[in-house]
Coordinates of C-alpha atoms and ligand atoms in Angstrom, one line a residue:
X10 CA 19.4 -9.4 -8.4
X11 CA 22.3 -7.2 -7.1
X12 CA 22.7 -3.7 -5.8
X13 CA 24.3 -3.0 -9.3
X14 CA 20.7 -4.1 -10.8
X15 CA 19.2 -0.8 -8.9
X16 CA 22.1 1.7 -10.2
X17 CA 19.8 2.9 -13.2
X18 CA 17.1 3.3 -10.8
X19 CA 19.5 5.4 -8.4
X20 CA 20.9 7.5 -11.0
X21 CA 17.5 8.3 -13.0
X22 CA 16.0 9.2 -9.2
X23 CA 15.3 13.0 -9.8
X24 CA 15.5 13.7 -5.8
X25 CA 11.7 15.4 -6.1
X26 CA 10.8 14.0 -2.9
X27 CA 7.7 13.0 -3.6
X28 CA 8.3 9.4 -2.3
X29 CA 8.0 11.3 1.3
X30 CA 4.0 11.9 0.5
X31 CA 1.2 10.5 0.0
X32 CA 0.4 10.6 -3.8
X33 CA -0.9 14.3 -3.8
X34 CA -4.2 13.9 -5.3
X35 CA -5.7 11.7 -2.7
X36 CA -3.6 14.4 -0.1
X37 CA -7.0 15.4 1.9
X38 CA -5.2 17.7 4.9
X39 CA -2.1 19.1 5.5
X40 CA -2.2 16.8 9.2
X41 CA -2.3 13.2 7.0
X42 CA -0.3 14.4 3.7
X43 CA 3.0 12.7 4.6
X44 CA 3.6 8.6 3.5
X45 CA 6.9 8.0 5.0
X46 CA 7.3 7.1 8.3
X47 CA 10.7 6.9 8.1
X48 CA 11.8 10.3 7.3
X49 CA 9.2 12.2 9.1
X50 CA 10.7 10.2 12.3
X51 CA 14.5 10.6 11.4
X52 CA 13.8 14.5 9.8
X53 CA 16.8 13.6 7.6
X54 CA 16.7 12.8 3.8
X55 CA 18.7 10.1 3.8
X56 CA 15.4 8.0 5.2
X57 CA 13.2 8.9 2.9
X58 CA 13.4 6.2 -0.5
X59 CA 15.1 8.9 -2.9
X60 CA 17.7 9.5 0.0
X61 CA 18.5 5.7 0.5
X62 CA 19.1 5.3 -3.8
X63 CA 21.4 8.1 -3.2
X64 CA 22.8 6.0 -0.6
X65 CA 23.6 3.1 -2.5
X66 CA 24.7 4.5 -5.4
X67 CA 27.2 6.9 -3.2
X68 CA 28.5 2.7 -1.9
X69 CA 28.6 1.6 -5.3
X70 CA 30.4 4.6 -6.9
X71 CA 33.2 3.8 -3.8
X72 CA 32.6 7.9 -2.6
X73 CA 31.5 6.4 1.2
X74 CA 32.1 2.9 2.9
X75 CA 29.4 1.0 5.3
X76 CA 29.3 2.7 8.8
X77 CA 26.9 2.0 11.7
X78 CA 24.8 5.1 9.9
X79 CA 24.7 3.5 6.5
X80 CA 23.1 0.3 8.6
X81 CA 20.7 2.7 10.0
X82 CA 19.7 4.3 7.0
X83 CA 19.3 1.0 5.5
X84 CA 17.3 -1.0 8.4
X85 CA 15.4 2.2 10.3
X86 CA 12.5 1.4 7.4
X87 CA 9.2 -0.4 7.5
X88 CA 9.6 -1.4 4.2
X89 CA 5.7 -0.4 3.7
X90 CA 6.1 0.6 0.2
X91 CA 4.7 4.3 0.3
X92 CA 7.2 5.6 -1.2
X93 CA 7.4 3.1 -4.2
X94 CA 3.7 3.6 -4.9
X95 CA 4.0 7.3 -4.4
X96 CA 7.2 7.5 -6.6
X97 CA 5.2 5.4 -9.2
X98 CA 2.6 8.2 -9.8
X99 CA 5.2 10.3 -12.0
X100 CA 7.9 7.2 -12.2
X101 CA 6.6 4.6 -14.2
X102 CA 9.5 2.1 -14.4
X103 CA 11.5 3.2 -10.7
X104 CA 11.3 0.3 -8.3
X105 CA 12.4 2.3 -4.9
X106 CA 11.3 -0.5 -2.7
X107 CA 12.8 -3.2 -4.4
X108 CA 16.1 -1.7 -4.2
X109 CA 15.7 -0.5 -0.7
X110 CA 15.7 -4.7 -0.1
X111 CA 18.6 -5.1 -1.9
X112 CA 20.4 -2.6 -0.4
X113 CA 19.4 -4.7 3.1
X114 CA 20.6 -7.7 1.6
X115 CA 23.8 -6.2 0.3
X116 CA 24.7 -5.3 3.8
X117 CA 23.6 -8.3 5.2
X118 CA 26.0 -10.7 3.6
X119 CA 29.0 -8.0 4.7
X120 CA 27.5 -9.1 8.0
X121 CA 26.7 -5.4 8.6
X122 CA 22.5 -5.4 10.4
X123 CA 20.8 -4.1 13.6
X124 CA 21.8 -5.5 16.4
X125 CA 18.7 -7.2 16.6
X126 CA 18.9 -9.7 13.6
X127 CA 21.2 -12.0 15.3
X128 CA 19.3 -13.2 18.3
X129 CA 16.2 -13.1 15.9
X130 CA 17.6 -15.6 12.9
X131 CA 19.4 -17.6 15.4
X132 CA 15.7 -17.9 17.1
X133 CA 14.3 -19.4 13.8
X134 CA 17.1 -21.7 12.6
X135 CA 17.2 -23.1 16.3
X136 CA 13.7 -23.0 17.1
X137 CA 11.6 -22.4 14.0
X138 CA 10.2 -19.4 14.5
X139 CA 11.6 -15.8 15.2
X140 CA 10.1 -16.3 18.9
X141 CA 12.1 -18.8 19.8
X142 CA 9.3 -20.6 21.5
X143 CA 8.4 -24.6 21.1
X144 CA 7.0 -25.3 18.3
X145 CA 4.7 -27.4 20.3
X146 CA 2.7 -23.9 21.6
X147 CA 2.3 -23.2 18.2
X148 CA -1.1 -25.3 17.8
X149 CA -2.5 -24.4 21.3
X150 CA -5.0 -22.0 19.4
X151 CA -6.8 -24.5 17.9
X152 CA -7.7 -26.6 21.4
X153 CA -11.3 -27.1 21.8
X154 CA -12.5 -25.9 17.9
X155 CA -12.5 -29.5 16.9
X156 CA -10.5 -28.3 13.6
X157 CA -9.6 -30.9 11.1
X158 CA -5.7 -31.5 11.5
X159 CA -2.9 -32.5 8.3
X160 CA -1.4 -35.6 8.6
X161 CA 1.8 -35.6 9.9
X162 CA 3.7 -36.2 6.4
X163 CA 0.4 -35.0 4.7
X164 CA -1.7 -36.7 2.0
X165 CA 0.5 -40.0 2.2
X166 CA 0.1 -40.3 6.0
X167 CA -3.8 -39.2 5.7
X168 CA -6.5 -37.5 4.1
X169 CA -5.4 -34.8 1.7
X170 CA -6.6 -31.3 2.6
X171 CA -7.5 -29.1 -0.4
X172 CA -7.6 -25.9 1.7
X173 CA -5.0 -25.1 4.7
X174 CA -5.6 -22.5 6.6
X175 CA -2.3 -20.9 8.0
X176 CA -2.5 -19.0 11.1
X177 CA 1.2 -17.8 11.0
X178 CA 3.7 -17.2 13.7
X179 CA 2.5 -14.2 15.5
X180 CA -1.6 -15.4 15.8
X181 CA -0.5 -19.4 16.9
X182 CA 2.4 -18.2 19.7
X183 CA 0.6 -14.7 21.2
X184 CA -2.1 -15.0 23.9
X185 CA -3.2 -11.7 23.0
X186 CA -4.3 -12.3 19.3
X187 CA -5.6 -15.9 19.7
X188 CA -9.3 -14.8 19.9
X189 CA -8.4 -13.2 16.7
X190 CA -7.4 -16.1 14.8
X191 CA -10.0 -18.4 16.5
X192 CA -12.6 -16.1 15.6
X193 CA -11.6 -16.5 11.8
X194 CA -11.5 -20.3 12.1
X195 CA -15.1 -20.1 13.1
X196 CA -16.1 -17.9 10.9
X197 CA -15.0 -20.1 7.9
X198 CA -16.2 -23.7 9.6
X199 CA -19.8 -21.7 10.3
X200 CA -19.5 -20.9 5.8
X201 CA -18.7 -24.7 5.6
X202 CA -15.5 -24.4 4.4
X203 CA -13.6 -27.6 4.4
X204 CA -10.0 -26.8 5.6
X205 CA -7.1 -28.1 7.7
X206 CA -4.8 -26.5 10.0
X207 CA -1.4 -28.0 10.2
X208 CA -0.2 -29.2 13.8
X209 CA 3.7 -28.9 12.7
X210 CA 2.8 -25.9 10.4
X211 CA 6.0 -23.5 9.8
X212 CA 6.9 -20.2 9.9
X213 CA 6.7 -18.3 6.4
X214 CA 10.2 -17.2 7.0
X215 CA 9.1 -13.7 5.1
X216 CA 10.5 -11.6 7.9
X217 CA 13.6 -13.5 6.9
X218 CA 13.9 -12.2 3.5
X219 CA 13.0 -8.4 4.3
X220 CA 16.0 -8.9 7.0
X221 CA 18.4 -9.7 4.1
X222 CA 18.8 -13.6 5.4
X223 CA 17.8 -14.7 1.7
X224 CA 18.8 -18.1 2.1
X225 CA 17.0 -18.8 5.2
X226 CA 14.0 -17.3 3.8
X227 CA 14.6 -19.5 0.4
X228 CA 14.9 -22.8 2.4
X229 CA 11.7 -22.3 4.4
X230 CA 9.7 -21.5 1.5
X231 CA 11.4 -24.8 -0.1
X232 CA 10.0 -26.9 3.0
X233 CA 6.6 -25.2 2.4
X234 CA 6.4 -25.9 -0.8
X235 CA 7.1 -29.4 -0.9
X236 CA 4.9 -30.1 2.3
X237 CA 1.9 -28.7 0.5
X238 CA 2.7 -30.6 -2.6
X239 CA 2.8 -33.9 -0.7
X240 CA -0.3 -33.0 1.1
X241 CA -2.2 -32.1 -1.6
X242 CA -3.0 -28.6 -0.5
X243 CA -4.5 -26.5 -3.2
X244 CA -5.7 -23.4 -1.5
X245 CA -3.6 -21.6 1.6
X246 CA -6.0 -19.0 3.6
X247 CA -4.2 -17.0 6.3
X248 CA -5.6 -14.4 8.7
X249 CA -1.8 -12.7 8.2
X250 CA -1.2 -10.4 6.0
X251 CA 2.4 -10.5 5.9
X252 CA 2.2 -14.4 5.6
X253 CA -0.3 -13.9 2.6
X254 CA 2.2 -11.6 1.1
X255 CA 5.0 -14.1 2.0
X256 CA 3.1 -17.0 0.2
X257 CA 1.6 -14.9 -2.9
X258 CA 5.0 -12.4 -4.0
X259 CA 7.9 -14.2 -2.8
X260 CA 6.9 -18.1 -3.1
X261 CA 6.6 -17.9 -6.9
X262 CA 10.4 -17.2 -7.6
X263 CA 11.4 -20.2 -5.0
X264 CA 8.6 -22.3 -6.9
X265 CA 9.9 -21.6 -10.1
X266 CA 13.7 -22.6 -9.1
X267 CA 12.2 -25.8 -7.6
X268 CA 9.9 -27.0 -10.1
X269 CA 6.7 -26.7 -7.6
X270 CA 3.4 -24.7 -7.9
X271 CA 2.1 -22.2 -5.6
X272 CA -1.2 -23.2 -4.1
X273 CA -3.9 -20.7 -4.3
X274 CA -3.3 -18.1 -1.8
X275 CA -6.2 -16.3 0.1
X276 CA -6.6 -14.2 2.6
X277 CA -9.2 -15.1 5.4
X278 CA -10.9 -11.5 5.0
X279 CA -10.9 -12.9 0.6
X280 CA -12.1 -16.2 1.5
X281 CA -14.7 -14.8 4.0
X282 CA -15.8 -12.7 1.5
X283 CA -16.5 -15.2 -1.0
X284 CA -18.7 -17.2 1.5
X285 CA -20.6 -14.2 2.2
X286 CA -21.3 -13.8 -1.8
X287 CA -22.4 -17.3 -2.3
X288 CA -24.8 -17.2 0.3
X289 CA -22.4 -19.7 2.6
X290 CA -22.4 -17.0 5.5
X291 CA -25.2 -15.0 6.4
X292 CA -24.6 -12.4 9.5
X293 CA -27.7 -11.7 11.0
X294 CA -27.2 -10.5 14.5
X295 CA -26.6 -6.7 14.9
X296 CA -23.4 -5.4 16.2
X297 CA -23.3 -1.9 16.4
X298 CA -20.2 0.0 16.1
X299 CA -18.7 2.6 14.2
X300 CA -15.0 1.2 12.6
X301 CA -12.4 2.4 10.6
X302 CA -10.3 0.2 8.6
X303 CA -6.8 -0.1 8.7
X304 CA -5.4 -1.5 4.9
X305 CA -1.9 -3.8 6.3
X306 CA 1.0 -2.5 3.5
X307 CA 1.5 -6.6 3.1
X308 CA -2.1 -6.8 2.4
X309 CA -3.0 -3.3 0.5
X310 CA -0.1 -2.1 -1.8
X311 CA 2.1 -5.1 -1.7
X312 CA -0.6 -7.8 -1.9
X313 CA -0.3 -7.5 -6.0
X314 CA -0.3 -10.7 -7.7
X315 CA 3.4 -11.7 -8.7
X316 CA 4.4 -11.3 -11.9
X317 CA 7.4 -13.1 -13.5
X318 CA 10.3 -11.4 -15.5
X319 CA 13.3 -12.3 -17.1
X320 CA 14.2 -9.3 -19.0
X321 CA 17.3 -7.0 -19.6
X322 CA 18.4 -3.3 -18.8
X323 CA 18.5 -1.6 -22.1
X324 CA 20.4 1.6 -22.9
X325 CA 18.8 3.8 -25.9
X326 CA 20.3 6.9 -27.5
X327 CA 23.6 6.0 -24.6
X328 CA 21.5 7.5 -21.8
X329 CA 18.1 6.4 -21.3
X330 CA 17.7 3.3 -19.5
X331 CA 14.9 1.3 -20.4
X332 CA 14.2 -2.6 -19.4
X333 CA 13.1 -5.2 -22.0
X334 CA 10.7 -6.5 -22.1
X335 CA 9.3 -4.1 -19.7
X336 CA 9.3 -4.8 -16.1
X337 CA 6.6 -5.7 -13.9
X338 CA 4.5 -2.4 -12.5
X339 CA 3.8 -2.9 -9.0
X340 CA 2.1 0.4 -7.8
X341 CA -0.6 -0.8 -5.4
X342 CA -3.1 -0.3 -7.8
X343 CA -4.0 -4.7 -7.8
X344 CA -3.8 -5.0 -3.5
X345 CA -6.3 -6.5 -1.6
X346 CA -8.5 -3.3 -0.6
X347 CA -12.0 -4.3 -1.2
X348 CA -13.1 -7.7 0.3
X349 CA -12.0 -6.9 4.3
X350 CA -14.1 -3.3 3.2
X351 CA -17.0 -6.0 2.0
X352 CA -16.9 -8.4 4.3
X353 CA -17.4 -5.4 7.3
X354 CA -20.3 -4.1 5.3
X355 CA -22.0 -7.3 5.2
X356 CA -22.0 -7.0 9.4
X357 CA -25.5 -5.2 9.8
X358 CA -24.9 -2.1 12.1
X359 CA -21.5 -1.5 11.4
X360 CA -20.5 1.9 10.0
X361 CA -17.1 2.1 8.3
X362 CA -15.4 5.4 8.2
X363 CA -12.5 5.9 6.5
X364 CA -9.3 7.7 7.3
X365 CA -7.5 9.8 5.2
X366 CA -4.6 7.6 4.4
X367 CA -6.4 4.7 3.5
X368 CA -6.1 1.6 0.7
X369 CA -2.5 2.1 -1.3
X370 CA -1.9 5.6 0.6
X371 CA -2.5 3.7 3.9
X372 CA 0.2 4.8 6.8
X373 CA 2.3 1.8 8.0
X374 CA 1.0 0.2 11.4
X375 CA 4.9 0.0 12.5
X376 CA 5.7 -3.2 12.6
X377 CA 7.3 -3.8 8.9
X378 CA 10.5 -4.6 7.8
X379 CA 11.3 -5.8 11.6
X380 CA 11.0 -2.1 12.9
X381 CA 9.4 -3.6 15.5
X382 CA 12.2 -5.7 16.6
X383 CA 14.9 -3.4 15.9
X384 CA 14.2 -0.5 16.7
X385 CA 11.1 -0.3 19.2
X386 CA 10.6 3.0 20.1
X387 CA 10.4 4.3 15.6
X388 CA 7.7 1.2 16.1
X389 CA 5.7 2.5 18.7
X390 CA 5.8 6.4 17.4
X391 CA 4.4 4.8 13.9
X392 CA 2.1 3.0 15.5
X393 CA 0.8 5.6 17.5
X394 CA 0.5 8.3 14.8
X395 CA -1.7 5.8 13.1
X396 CA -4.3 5.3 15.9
X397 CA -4.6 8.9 16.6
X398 CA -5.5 9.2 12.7
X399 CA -8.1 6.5 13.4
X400 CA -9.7 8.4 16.5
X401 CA -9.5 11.7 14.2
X402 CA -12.2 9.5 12.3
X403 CA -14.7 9.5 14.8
X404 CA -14.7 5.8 14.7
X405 CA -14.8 3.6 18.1
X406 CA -12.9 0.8 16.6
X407 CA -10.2 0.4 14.5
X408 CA -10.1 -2.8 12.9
X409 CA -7.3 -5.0 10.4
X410 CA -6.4 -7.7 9.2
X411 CA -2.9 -8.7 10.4
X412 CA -1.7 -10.0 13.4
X413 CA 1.4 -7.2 13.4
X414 CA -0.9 -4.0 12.7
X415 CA -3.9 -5.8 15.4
X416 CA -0.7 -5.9 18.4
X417 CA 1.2 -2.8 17.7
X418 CA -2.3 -0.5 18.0
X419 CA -3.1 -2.7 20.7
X420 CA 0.0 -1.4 22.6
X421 CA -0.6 2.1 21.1
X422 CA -3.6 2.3 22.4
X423 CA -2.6 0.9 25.8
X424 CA 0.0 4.0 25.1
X425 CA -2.4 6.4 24.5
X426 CA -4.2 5.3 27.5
X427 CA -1.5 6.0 30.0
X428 CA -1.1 9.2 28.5
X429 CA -4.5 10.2 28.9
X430 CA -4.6 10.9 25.1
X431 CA -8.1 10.8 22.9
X432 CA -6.7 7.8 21.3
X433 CA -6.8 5.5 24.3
X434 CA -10.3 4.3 24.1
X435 CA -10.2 2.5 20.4
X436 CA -10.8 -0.7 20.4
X437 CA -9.3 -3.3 18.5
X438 CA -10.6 -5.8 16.4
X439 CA -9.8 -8.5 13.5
X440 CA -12.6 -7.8 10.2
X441 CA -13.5 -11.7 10.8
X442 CA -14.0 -11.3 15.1
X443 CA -16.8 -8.6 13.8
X444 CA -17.7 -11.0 11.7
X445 CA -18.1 -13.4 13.7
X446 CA -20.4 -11.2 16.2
X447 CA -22.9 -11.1 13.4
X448 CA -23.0 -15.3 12.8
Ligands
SF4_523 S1 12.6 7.7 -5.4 FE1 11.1 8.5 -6.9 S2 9.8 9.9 -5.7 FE2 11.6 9.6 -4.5 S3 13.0 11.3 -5.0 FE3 13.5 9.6 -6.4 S4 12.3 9.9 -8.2 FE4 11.4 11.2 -6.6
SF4_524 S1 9.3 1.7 2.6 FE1 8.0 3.1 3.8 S2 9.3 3.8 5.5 FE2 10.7 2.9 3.9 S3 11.3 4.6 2.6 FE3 9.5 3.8 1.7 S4 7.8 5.0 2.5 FE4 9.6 5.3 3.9

């Protein structure tokens, strides 16, 4: 794709705004109407999706040039796909987010990005992960859980290993969310799962792709790929969400190019939930606690299946723009909404209370589209907003299912707490650490 791929799109934009709000029949309150986070931080439309297809087609029409606020405009976004599912409702063929990532990738390759992005690709081409930390620490989570471990140089060095689980970046290197991800291990050994972590397992390189680093993100999928092939892996389960939408949206297209298949890909919240429906798992113990869930954007709206095309822009009548054969219509409506909402109702004396933004109208946590990295304090306001919807439930805990969304309310929280604010007594918790309470 190009940016000159999303010029329909940013002519055919009717500037109604609506990509700023939730979609307006699930719109519950005036306090939890709005979807974007990045224009009701920046209070400028130029951050809202509409403002950034005006944007880009202003660059492509040669009536503005790249400047450090054209980088802003284009970066200061989580990239949680909102506005694309919001748009969607009266838009049916508009692809706001996908050109928001082109855009990002356009200015990429002029070298133009946060000043951020540098330290953080260097980190993964010289260390393997945007960290920067040994890739050694990365298995230190598993110590003591007696987990079945991938050959090094899989099924031709070893036993193949049908199911992988994946614990991504973020889980294996932070000491803060390793009860998380052991807790999800258990869980699935306890349902007799038979699965394999992978000692020398790599990062997703997702993050790199959202960045615009395309090629970085293309060759670590590659290297996935071809490990999994040569281990035999037919199933990948991850605890993160942003891995699972790594492996399940952008894999396909690298596959595809490379002549390789995409495993299975499950989340551990999907694969917990079919252990708990075939009788595998059966919580007993009661743990008493009022939650409210939080639906992860790479999980919820973005965690659609893939969907290959190869079609055309078509012009009609000289004006109307239509694509043939018609693309792909990612709207949220196919995420991943019900098993982490099935598996925490299987947990006897939990009561789930929802917020008002919840499933495909679900407020970003913070951390997407490396907000987090770039541009901490947007990050931490996000972040925050969202936890004070969650105490606004009533609920004691909020829980998720990514490692990103589980350590930004974590330090919300911590933020709240400081401030004295109502916020700073939720407590934070994994679906499968609940689960595993019950077991
Ligand atoms: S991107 Fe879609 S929702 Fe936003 S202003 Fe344009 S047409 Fe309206
Ligand atoms: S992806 Fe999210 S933050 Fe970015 S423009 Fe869309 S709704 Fe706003």
């Amino acid at each position: 794709m190009a940016l000159e791929d999303f010029k329909a799109d940013a002519l055919r934009c009717t500037r109604c705004s609506y990509c700023k709000w939730i979609p307006f029949d699930l719109v519950k309150s005036h306090d939890y109407a709005k979807g974007c986070p990045s224009v009701d931080y920046n209070k400028f439309h130029s951050y809202s999706a509409g403002g950034r297809l005006i944007t880009m087609l202003s660059l492509m029409q040669g009536r503005s040039e790249v400047d450090d606020d054209v980088v802003d405009i284009a970066f200061k976004c989580q990239l949680c796909g909102n506005c694309d599912v919001a748009c969607k409702v009266c838009r049916y063929d508009m692809e706001p987010l996908a050109g928001i990532k082109e855009f990002r990738r356009t200015l990429n390759e002029q070298g133009k990005v946060p000043a951020a992005f540098p330290k953080l690709i260097g980190n993964l081409r010289s260390a393997g992960n945007f960290a920067g930390l040994p890739q050694a620490a990365r298995r230190g989570w598993t110590e003591g859980l007696g987990l079945k471990e991938l050959a090094p140089g899989g099924a031709a060095a070893g036993a193949a290993a049908p199911v992988l689980f994946h614990a991504g970046c973020r889980y294996s290197f932070d000491p803060t969310l390793r009860s998380k991800v052991q807790a999800a291990a258990k869980v699935l050994t306890a349902g007799g799962l038979d699965f394999a972590v992978d000692p020398a397992e790599a990062c997703c390189t997702g993050k790199a792709y959202d960045m615009g680093y395309r090629d970085d993100f293309a060759a670590g999928a590659k290297a996935n790929l071809e490990k999994w092939a040569a281990a035999g892996v037919k199933t990948v389960v991850t605890p993160c969400a942003t891995c699972f939408w790594t492996f399940k949206r952008l894999y396909p297209e690298v596959a595809a190019a490379a002549g390789l298949e995409v495993p299975e890909i499950l989340h551990t919240t999907q694969m917990a939930d079919r252990l708990l429906k075939a009788g595998a798992l059966r919580p007993a113990r009661r743990v008493s606690l009022s939650v409210t869930y939080h639906d992860p954007c790479h999980l919820g709206r973005q965690g659609e299946d893939y969907e290959a095309w190869d079609g055309k822009e078509v012009k009609i009548y000289g004006q109307a723009v239509v694509y043939d054969p018609p693309r792909p219509r990612y709207n949220g409506a196919g995420g991943v909404y019900d098993a982490p909402r099935d598996v925490l109702k299987a947990i006897p004396g939990i009561e789930l209370i929802e917020m008002e933004r919840s499933r495909e109208a679900a407020w970003c946590c913070g951390a997407g589209g490396n907000v987090r990295e770039a541009y901490p304090e947007f990050n931490a306001w996000t972040a925050g907003v969202r936890v004070e919807e969650a105490k606004s439930t009533g609920a004691e805990a909020l829980v998720s299912a990514c490692s990103g969304c589980e350590k930004n309310f974590a330090e919300a929280v911590a933020a709240a707490a400081a401030e004295g604010a109502p916020a700073g007594d939720l407590k934070i918790y994994d679906v499968l650490e609940l689960l595993e309470q019950s077991l």
